[in-house]
mmCIF file of C-alpha atoms in Angstrom:
data_model
loop_
_atom_site.group_PDB
_atom_site.id
_atom_site.type_symbol
_atom_site.label_atom_id
_atom_site.label_comp_id
_atom_site.label_asym_id
_atom_site.label_seq_id
_atom_site.Cartn_x
_atom_site.Cartn_y
_atom_site.Cartn_z
ATOM 1 C CA UNK A 1 0.138 -0.174 0.048
ATOM 2 C CA UNK A 2 1.181 3.245 -1.133
ATOM 3 C CA UNK A 3 2.349 5.837 2.150
ATOM 4 C CA UNK A 4 2.852 9.560 1.972
ATOM 5 C CA UNK A 5 6.518 10.128 3.312
ATOM 6 C CA UNK A 6 6.336 13.745 5.131
ATOM 7 C CA UNK A 7 9.376 15.553 6.766
ATOM 8 C CA UNK A 8 8.929 17.823 9.664
ATOM 9 C CA UNK A 9 11.357 19.383 11.741
ATOM 10 C CA UNK A 10 13.259 17.140 14.422
ATOM 11 C CA UNK A 11 12.713 19.716 16.958
ATOM 12 C CA UNK A 12 11.786 23.035 17.993
ATOM 13 C CA UNK A 13 8.588 25.448 17.192
ATOM 14 C CA UNK A 14 8.197 24.404 14.058
ATOM 15 C CA UNK A 15 8.020 20.601 15.149
ATOM 16 C CA UNK A 16 5.142 21.255 17.880
ATOM 17 C CA UNK A 17 3.421 23.423 15.531
ATOM 18 C CA UNK A 18 3.660 20.567 12.455
ATOM 19 C CA UNK A 19 2.351 17.896 14.585
ATOM 20 C CA UNK A 20 -0.500 20.038 15.825
ATOM 21 C CA UNK A 21 -1.922 20.738 12.378
ATOM 22 C CA UNK A 22 -1.862 17.028 11.682
ATOM 23 C CA UNK A 23 -3.337 15.999 14.669
ATOM 24 C CA UNK A 24 -6.215 18.782 13.718
ATOM 25 C CA UNK A 25 -6.718 16.976 10.323
ATOM 26 C CA UNK A 26 -7.467 13.549 11.963
ATOM 27 C CA UNK A 27 -4.027 11.918 11.502
ATOM 28 C CA UNK A 28 -2.932 10.286 14.743
ATOM 29 C CA UNK A 29 0.997 9.862 14.781
ATOM 30 C CA UNK A 30 2.674 7.127 16.632
ATOM 31 C CA UNK A 31 5.774 9.270 17.641
ATOM 32 C CA UNK A 32 7.756 8.131 20.186
ATOM 33 C CA UNK A 33 10.609 9.896 21.605
ATOM 34 C CA UNK A 34 13.774 9.876 19.534
ATOM 35 C CA UNK A 35 12.276 8.385 16.823
ATOM 36 C CA UNK A 36 13.615 9.303 13.117
ATOM 37 C CA UNK A 37 10.218 7.974 11.499
ATOM 38 C CA UNK A 38 6.551 7.018 12.654
ATOM 39 C CA UNK A 39 3.609 5.820 10.997
ATOM 40 C CA UNK A 40 0.239 7.338 11.220
ATOM 41 C CA UNK A 41 -2.524 5.202 12.886
ATOM 42 C CA UNK A 42 -5.360 6.141 10.324
ATOM 43 C CA UNK A 43 -4.428 7.668 7.148
ATOM 44 C CA UNK A 44 -1.513 6.467 4.679
ATOM 45 C CA UNK A 45 1.509 8.604 5.799
ATOM 46 C CA UNK A 46 4.983 8.219 7.359
ATOM 47 C CA UNK A 47 6.594 10.943 9.424
ATOM 48 C CA UNK A 48 10.009 11.562 9.173
ATOM 49 C CA UNK A 49 11.750 13.928 11.917
ATOM 50 C CA UNK A 50 14.830 15.556 10.255
ATOM 51 C CA UNK A 51 17.153 18.221 10.791
ATOM 52 C CA UNK A 52 15.679 21.561 9.088
ATOM 53 C CA UNK A 53 18.448 22.316 6.982
ATOM 54 C CA UNK A 54 18.524 18.770 5.435
ATOM 55 C CA UNK A 55 15.238 18.753 4.556
ATOM 56 C CA UNK A 56 15.058 20.507 1.031
ATOM 57 C CA UNK A 57 17.736 17.976 -0.165
ATOM 58 C CA UNK A 58 15.581 15.432 0.654
ATOM 59 C CA UNK A 59 12.813 16.553 -1.042
ATOM 60 C CA UNK A 60 14.915 17.172 -4.196
ATOM 61 C CA UNK A 61 16.141 13.703 -3.982
ATOM 62 C CA UNK A 62 12.618 12.056 -4.123
ATOM 63 C CA UNK A 63 13.268 10.819 -0.126
ATOM 64 C CA UNK A 64 10.287 12.243 0.889
ATOM 65 C CA UNK A 65 7.193 13.037 -1.100
ATOM 66 C CA UNK A 66 6.367 16.493 1.139
ATOM 67 C CA UNK A 67 7.656 18.301 4.131
ATOM 68 C CA UNK A 68 6.496 21.348 6.469
ATOM 69 C CA UNK A 69 9.212 23.364 6.391
ATOM 70 C CA UNK A 70 10.115 27.352 6.575
ATOM 71 C CA UNK A 71 9.592 29.470 3.727
ATOM 72 C CA UNK A 72 13.251 30.738 3.952
ATOM 73 C CA UNK A 73 15.137 27.486 3.831
ATOM 74 C CA UNK A 74 13.214 27.151 0.307
ATOM 75 C CA UNK A 75 14.170 30.627 -0.934
ATOM 76 C CA UNK A 76 17.708 29.559 -0.102
ATOM 77 C CA UNK A 77 18.214 25.975 -1.272
ATOM 78 C CA UNK A 78 14.884 24.917 -2.530
ATOM 79 C CA UNK A 79 15.227 25.096 -6.230
ATOM 80 C CA UNK A 80 12.062 23.292 -8.091
ATOM 81 C CA UNK A 81 10.457 22.481 -4.862
ATOM 82 C CA UNK A 82 6.704 23.150 -5.161
ATOM 83 C CA UNK A 83 4.981 25.180 -2.524
ATOM 84 C CA UNK A 84 1.644 23.806 -2.185
ATOM 85 C CA UNK A 85 0.310 25.617 0.677
ATOM 86 C CA UNK A 86 1.296 28.383 3.234
ATOM 87 C CA UNK A 87 0.068 27.219 7.025
ATOM 88 C CA UNK A 88 0.362 30.661 8.873
ATOM 89 C CA UNK A 89 2.368 29.645 11.699
ATOM 90 C CA UNK A 90 6.369 29.955 12.364
ATOM 91 C CA UNK A 91 6.009 33.266 10.803
ATOM 92 C CA UNK A 92 9.675 35.134 10.736
ATOM 93 C CA UNK A 93 11.528 37.465 8.586
ATOM 94 C CA UNK A 94 15.280 37.238 6.662
ATOM 95 C CA UNK A 95 17.009 40.268 7.678
ATOM 96 C CA UNK A 96 19.804 42.455 7.761
ATOM 97 C CA UNK A 97 21.065 44.177 11.062
ATOM 98 C CA UNK A 98 23.534 46.206 12.093
ATOM 99 C CA UNK A 99 25.475 47.362 15.377
ATOM 100 C CA UNK A 100 23.189 49.904 16.977
ATOM 101 C CA UNK A 101 26.177 52.092 16.910
ATOM 102 C CA UNK A 102 26.403 51.536 12.886
ATOM 103 C CA UNK A 103 24.910 54.852 11.725
ATOM 104 C CA UNK A 104 22.998 53.503 8.860
ATOM 105 C CA UNK A 105 21.015 55.556 6.212
ATOM 106 C CA UNK A 106 20.497 53.374 3.664
ATOM 107 C CA UNK A 107 21.553 49.910 2.175
ATOM 108 C CA UNK A 108 24.599 51.874 0.406
ATOM 109 C CA UNK A 109 25.944 51.817 3.940
ATOM 110 C CA UNK A 110 26.565 48.305 3.347
ATOM 111 C CA UNK A 111 28.901 48.434 0.166
ATOM 112 C CA UNK A 112 32.098 46.960 0.773
ATOM 113 C CA UNK A 113 31.420 45.589 4.506
ATOM 114 C CA UNK A 114 31.644 42.412 5.853
ATOM 115 C CA UNK A 115 28.171 40.397 6.200
ATOM 116 C CA UNK A 116 28.043 37.132 8.113
ATOM 117 C CA UNK A 117 24.961 34.927 7.411
ATOM 118 C CA UNK A 118 23.463 31.337 7.401
ATOM 119 C CA UNK A 119 21.810 32.445 4.281
ATOM 120 C CA UNK A 120 24.483 33.218 1.771
ATOM 121 C CA UNK A 121 22.162 32.427 -1.759
ATOM 122 C CA UNK A 122 19.366 34.890 -0.020
ATOM 123 C CA UNK A 123 21.794 37.619 1.121
ATOM 124 C CA UNK A 124 23.678 37.828 -2.145
ATOM 125 C CA UNK A 125 20.689 37.870 -4.533
ATOM 126 C CA UNK A 126 19.496 40.805 -2.484
ATOM 127 C CA UNK A 127 22.613 42.712 -2.604
ATOM 128 C CA UNK A 128 22.890 41.987 -6.315
ATOM 129 C CA UNK A 129 19.964 43.464 -7.001
ATOM 130 C CA UNK A 130 20.676 46.490 -4.935
ATOM 131 C CA UNK A 131 23.675 46.745 -6.706
ATOM 132 C CA UNK A 132 25.782 46.499 -3.347
ATOM 133 C CA UNK A 133 29.040 44.536 -3.096
ATOM 134 C CA UNK A 134 29.931 42.863 0.444
ATOM 135 C CA UNK A 135 32.205 40.036 1.550
ATOM 136 C CA UNK A 136 30.041 37.611 2.959
ATOM 137 C CA UNK A 137 31.082 35.141 5.768
ATOM 138 C CA UNK A 138 29.140 31.960 6.284
ATOM 139 C CA UNK A 139 28.354 30.705 9.473
ATOM 140 C CA UNK A 140 26.222 28.170 10.745
ATOM 141 C CA UNK A 141 24.500 29.141 14.011
ATOM 142 C CA UNK A 142 25.340 32.119 16.334
ATOM 143 C CA UNK A 143 25.592 34.528 13.530
ATOM 144 C CA UNK A 144 24.247 37.629 15.882
ATOM 145 C CA UNK A 145 27.750 37.377 17.749
ATOM 146 C CA UNK A 146 29.595 38.374 14.662
ATOM 147 C CA UNK A 147 29.732 42.083 14.928
ATOM 148 C CA UNK A 148 30.563 42.043 18.503
ATOM 149 C CA UNK A 149 33.736 39.915 17.951
ATOM 150 C CA UNK A 150 34.819 41.888 14.903
ATOM 151 C CA UNK A 151 33.917 39.272 12.527
ATOM 152 C CA UNK A 152 31.492 41.530 10.182
ATOM 153 C CA UNK A 153 30.012 44.908 10.003
ATOM 154 C CA UNK A 154 26.554 43.409 9.738
ATOM 155 C CA UNK A 155 24.451 39.975 9.908
ATOM 156 C CA UNK A 156 21.447 38.589 7.444
ATOM 157 C CA UNK A 157 19.695 35.892 9.656
ATOM 158 C CA UNK A 158 16.255 34.987 10.778
ATOM 159 C CA UNK A 159 14.166 37.727 12.879
ATOM 160 C CA UNK A 160 10.970 36.868 14.879
ATOM 161 C CA UNK A 161 10.404 39.191 17.648
ATOM 162 C CA UNK A 162 13.830 40.848 17.498
ATOM 163 C CA UNK A 163 14.772 40.238 21.087
ATOM 164 C CA UNK A 164 17.819 38.305 20.008
ATOM 165 C CA UNK A 165 18.888 41.119 18.209
ATOM 166 C CA UNK A 166 18.363 43.617 21.159
ATOM 167 C CA UNK A 167 20.389 41.270 23.453
ATOM 168 C CA UNK A 168 22.971 41.527 21.169
ATOM 169 C CA UNK A 169 22.928 45.189 20.742
ATOM 170 C CA UNK A 170 21.944 45.186 17.132
ATOM 171 C CA UNK A 171 19.348 46.728 14.875
ATOM 172 C CA UNK A 172 17.197 45.711 12.013
ATOM 173 C CA UNK A 173 17.836 47.783 8.930
ATOM 174 C CA UNK A 174 16.453 45.867 5.655
ATOM 175 C CA UNK A 175 13.834 43.146 5.465
ATOM 176 C CA UNK A 176 14.942 40.922 2.699
ATOM 177 C CA UNK A 177 11.942 38.528 2.936
ATOM 178 C CA UNK A 178 8.925 37.359 5.078
ATOM 179 C CA UNK A 179 8.431 33.661 5.871
ATOM 180 C CA UNK A 180 6.091 30.984 7.405
ATOM 181 C CA UNK A 181 5.783 27.568 7.170
ATOM 182 C CA UNK A 182 4.374 26.067 4.107
ATOM 183 C CA UNK A 183 3.758 22.437 2.965
ATOM 184 C CA UNK A 184 6.033 21.886 -0.197
ATOM 185 C CA UNK A 185 6.250 19.114 -2.466
ATOM 186 C CA UNK A 186 8.908 17.038 -4.211
ATOM 187 C CA UNK A 187 9.553 17.353 -7.933
ATOM 188 C CA UNK A 188 10.154 13.714 -7.937
ATOM 189 C CA UNK A 189 6.591 12.818 -6.216
ATOM 190 C CA UNK A 190 4.492 10.071 -8.088
ATOM 191 C CA UNK A 191 1.401 10.372 -9.119
ATOM 192 C CA UNK A 192 -0.450 7.646 -6.893
ATOM 193 C CA UNK A 193 1.305 9.509 -3.883
ATOM 194 C CA UNK A 194 0.549 12.953 -4.996
ATOM 195 C CA UNK A 195 -3.453 11.734 -4.832
ATOM 196 C CA UNK A 196 -2.530 11.336 -1.343
ATOM 197 C CA UNK A 197 -1.039 14.551 -1.082
ATOM 198 C CA UNK A 198 -3.709 16.325 -2.316
ATOM 199 C CA UNK A 199 -6.374 14.340 0.215
ATOM 200 C CA UNK A 200 -3.810 15.739 3.072
ATOM 201 C CA UNK A 201 -4.181 19.048 1.452
ATOM 202 C CA UNK A 202 -7.738 18.952 1.392
ATOM 203 C CA UNK A 203 -7.607 18.465 5.255
ATOM 204 C CA UNK A 204 -4.831 20.953 5.797
ATOM 205 C CA UNK A 205 -6.986 24.025 3.760
ATOM 206 C CA UNK A 206 -10.202 23.065 5.926
ATOM 207 C CA UNK A 207 -8.449 23.279 9.165
ATOM 208 C CA UNK A 208 -6.904 26.596 8.175
ATOM 209 C CA UNK A 209 -10.388 27.862 7.101
ATOM 210 C CA UNK A 210 -11.482 27.266 10.431
ATOM 211 C CA UNK A 211 -8.766 28.947 12.037
ATOM 212 C CA UNK A 212 -9.156 31.944 10.419
ATOM 213 C CA UNK A 213 -12.985 32.289 10.953
ATOM 214 C CA UNK A 214 -15.326 32.480 13.607
ATOM 215 C CA UNK A 215 -19.043 31.435 13.810
ATOM 216 C CA UNK A 216 -21.119 34.093 15.075
ATOM 217 C CA UNK A 217 -25.023 33.539 16.625
ATOM 218 C CA UNK A 218 -26.917 36.609 17.029
ATOM 219 C CA UNK A 219 -30.644 37.830 18.156
ATOM 220 C CA UNK A 220 -32.157 40.752 16.241
ATOM 221 C CA UNK A 221 -35.177 42.750 15.773
ATOM 222 C CA UNK A 222 -36.637 41.726 12.222
ATOM 223 C CA UNK A 223 -36.610 45.662 11.025
ATOM 224 C CA UNK A 224 -32.835 45.150 11.551
ATOM 225 C CA UNK A 225 -32.338 42.031 9.512
ATOM 226 C CA UNK A 226 -31.573 43.772 6.264
ATOM 227 C CA UNK A 227 -28.801 46.288 7.855
ATOM 228 C CA UNK A 228 -27.266 43.279 9.852
ATOM 229 C CA UNK A 229 -26.809 40.926 6.497
ATOM 230 C CA UNK A 230 -24.596 43.810 4.688
ATOM 231 C CA UNK A 231 -22.220 42.995 7.967
ATOM 232 C CA UNK A 232 -22.703 39.452 7.905
ATOM 233 C CA UNK A 233 -22.479 38.154 4.490
ATOM 234 C CA UNK A 234 -21.224 34.570 5.885
ATOM 235 C CA UNK A 235 -20.604 32.025 3.333
ATOM 236 C CA UNK A 236 -23.250 32.812 0.934
ATOM 237 C CA UNK A 237 -25.927 34.311 3.133
ATOM 238 C CA UNK A 238 -26.733 34.438 6.865
ATOM 239 C CA UNK A 239 -29.101 31.696 8.222
ATOM 240 C CA UNK A 240 -31.884 33.248 9.950
ATOM 241 C CA UNK A 241 -34.371 31.491 12.195
ATOM 242 C CA UNK A 242 -37.463 32.899 13.971
ATOM 243 C CA UNK A 243 -37.316 33.654 17.577
ATOM 244 C CA UNK A 244 -40.290 32.425 19.981
ATOM 245 C CA UNK A 245 -40.471 36.200 21.015
ATOM 246 C CA UNK A 246 -42.425 37.941 18.047
ATOM 247 C CA UNK A 247 -40.640 40.408 15.973
ATOM 248 C CA UNK A 248 -37.294 38.534 16.634
ATOM 249 C CA UNK A 249 -34.626 36.360 14.787
ATOM 250 C CA UNK A 250 -31.667 34.518 15.367
ATOM 251 C CA UNK A 251 -28.780 34.751 12.649
ATOM 252 C CA UNK A 252 -26.114 33.018 12.185
ATOM 253 C CA UNK A 253 -22.835 33.511 10.233
ATOM 254 C CA UNK A 254 -19.479 33.444 9.745
ATOM 255 C CA UNK A 255 -17.106 36.063 10.358
ATOM 256 C CA UNK A 256 -13.258 36.523 9.375
ATOM 257 C CA UNK A 257 -11.017 36.498 12.252
ATOM 258 C CA UNK A 258 -9.106 39.664 11.020
ATOM 259 C CA UNK A 259 -12.113 41.451 10.907
ATOM 260 C CA UNK A 260 -13.844 40.309 13.894
ATOM 261 C CA UNK A 261 -13.977 42.986 16.513
ATOM 262 C CA UNK A 262 -14.773 45.974 13.612
ATOM 263 C CA UNK A 263 -17.671 43.386 12.486
ATOM 264 C CA UNK A 264 -18.918 42.863 16.234
ATOM 265 C CA UNK A 265 -18.635 46.472 17.358
ATOM 266 C CA UNK A 266 -20.912 47.302 14.204
ATOM 267 C CA UNK A 267 -23.181 44.697 14.772
ATOM 268 C CA UNK A 268 -23.864 46.294 18.281
ATOM 269 C CA UNK A 269 -24.347 49.685 17.076
ATOM 270 C CA UNK A 270 -26.708 48.613 14.480
ATOM 271 C CA UNK A 271 -28.843 46.725 17.233
ATOM 272 C CA UNK A 272 -27.509 42.983 17.373
ATOM 273 C CA UNK A 273 -28.007 41.664 21.324
ATOM 274 C CA UNK A 274 -27.070 38.552 22.714
ATOM 275 C CA UNK A 275 -23.892 37.611 20.571
ATOM 276 C CA UNK A 276 -22.480 34.186 20.864
ATOM 277 C CA UNK A 277 -18.998 33.607 19.098
ATOM 278 C CA UNK A 278 -17.428 29.993 18.916
ATOM 279 C CA UNK A 279 -14.206 28.616 16.927
ATOM 280 C CA UNK A 280 -14.689 26.652 14.072
ATOM 281 C CA UNK A 281 -12.625 23.626 14.114
ATOM 282 C CA UNK A 282 -12.686 22.694 10.235
ATOM 283 C CA UNK A 283 -14.347 24.849 7.279
ATOM 284 C CA UNK A 284 -15.171 23.175 3.879
ATOM 285 C CA UNK A 285 -16.311 25.570 1.293
#
């Protein structure tokens, strides 16, 4: 029986969030401690626990069929690897940073300077596009210490909250790219295994859609239904049910998480009452 081989980060935050989305897709993994691979109990899938930096090569070689991986790694070393879906977690950016004492006005200030990075391809492409010539020092890990020990004038590295830069007396000066976790497919995936990947992708999209939205129930006077319908379009239109109280109805709909509080405030201003908000586990459209 064919199995879908999926790679995830061996440890760390990306590992935890990757396993969570698979769990939310209804996939149960037998993942004991220190296992390098483990089967799913209820889906034709086998999960591989790999070093983050090794995953692009495993995808290229067809050792794994797909992976949950940071988009930044694909930009750096993921030629011919197809991104099937952006997953919305583990968001970060690849940025240039300099010492807080460095007088930085523009990217031109890095011309002829030394830049330490674990992302030489990404860094060099950005500098070339900007017409900047710099001396790149490739470092694996602890890049942020380079300016403090005189190894480099600047760094190019992953930034999440910026706290690591702050602790090392660095300031972010240029954002090269923004990244998040993605589901990526091997260029060598077979047609029959790709069918399994599409089934997994269908589940993932349903979970992501649910995370992006909230289910809203409210009570409204009947003369306010038209105004509220304009605020609550829902997937097609709101569900409207009559209440036992004459002249009143209950309305059910879906609200996007990003617009949620603005919508709720508008509903209250129109006259909606008894507003209930529920999370959506999965949403199939």
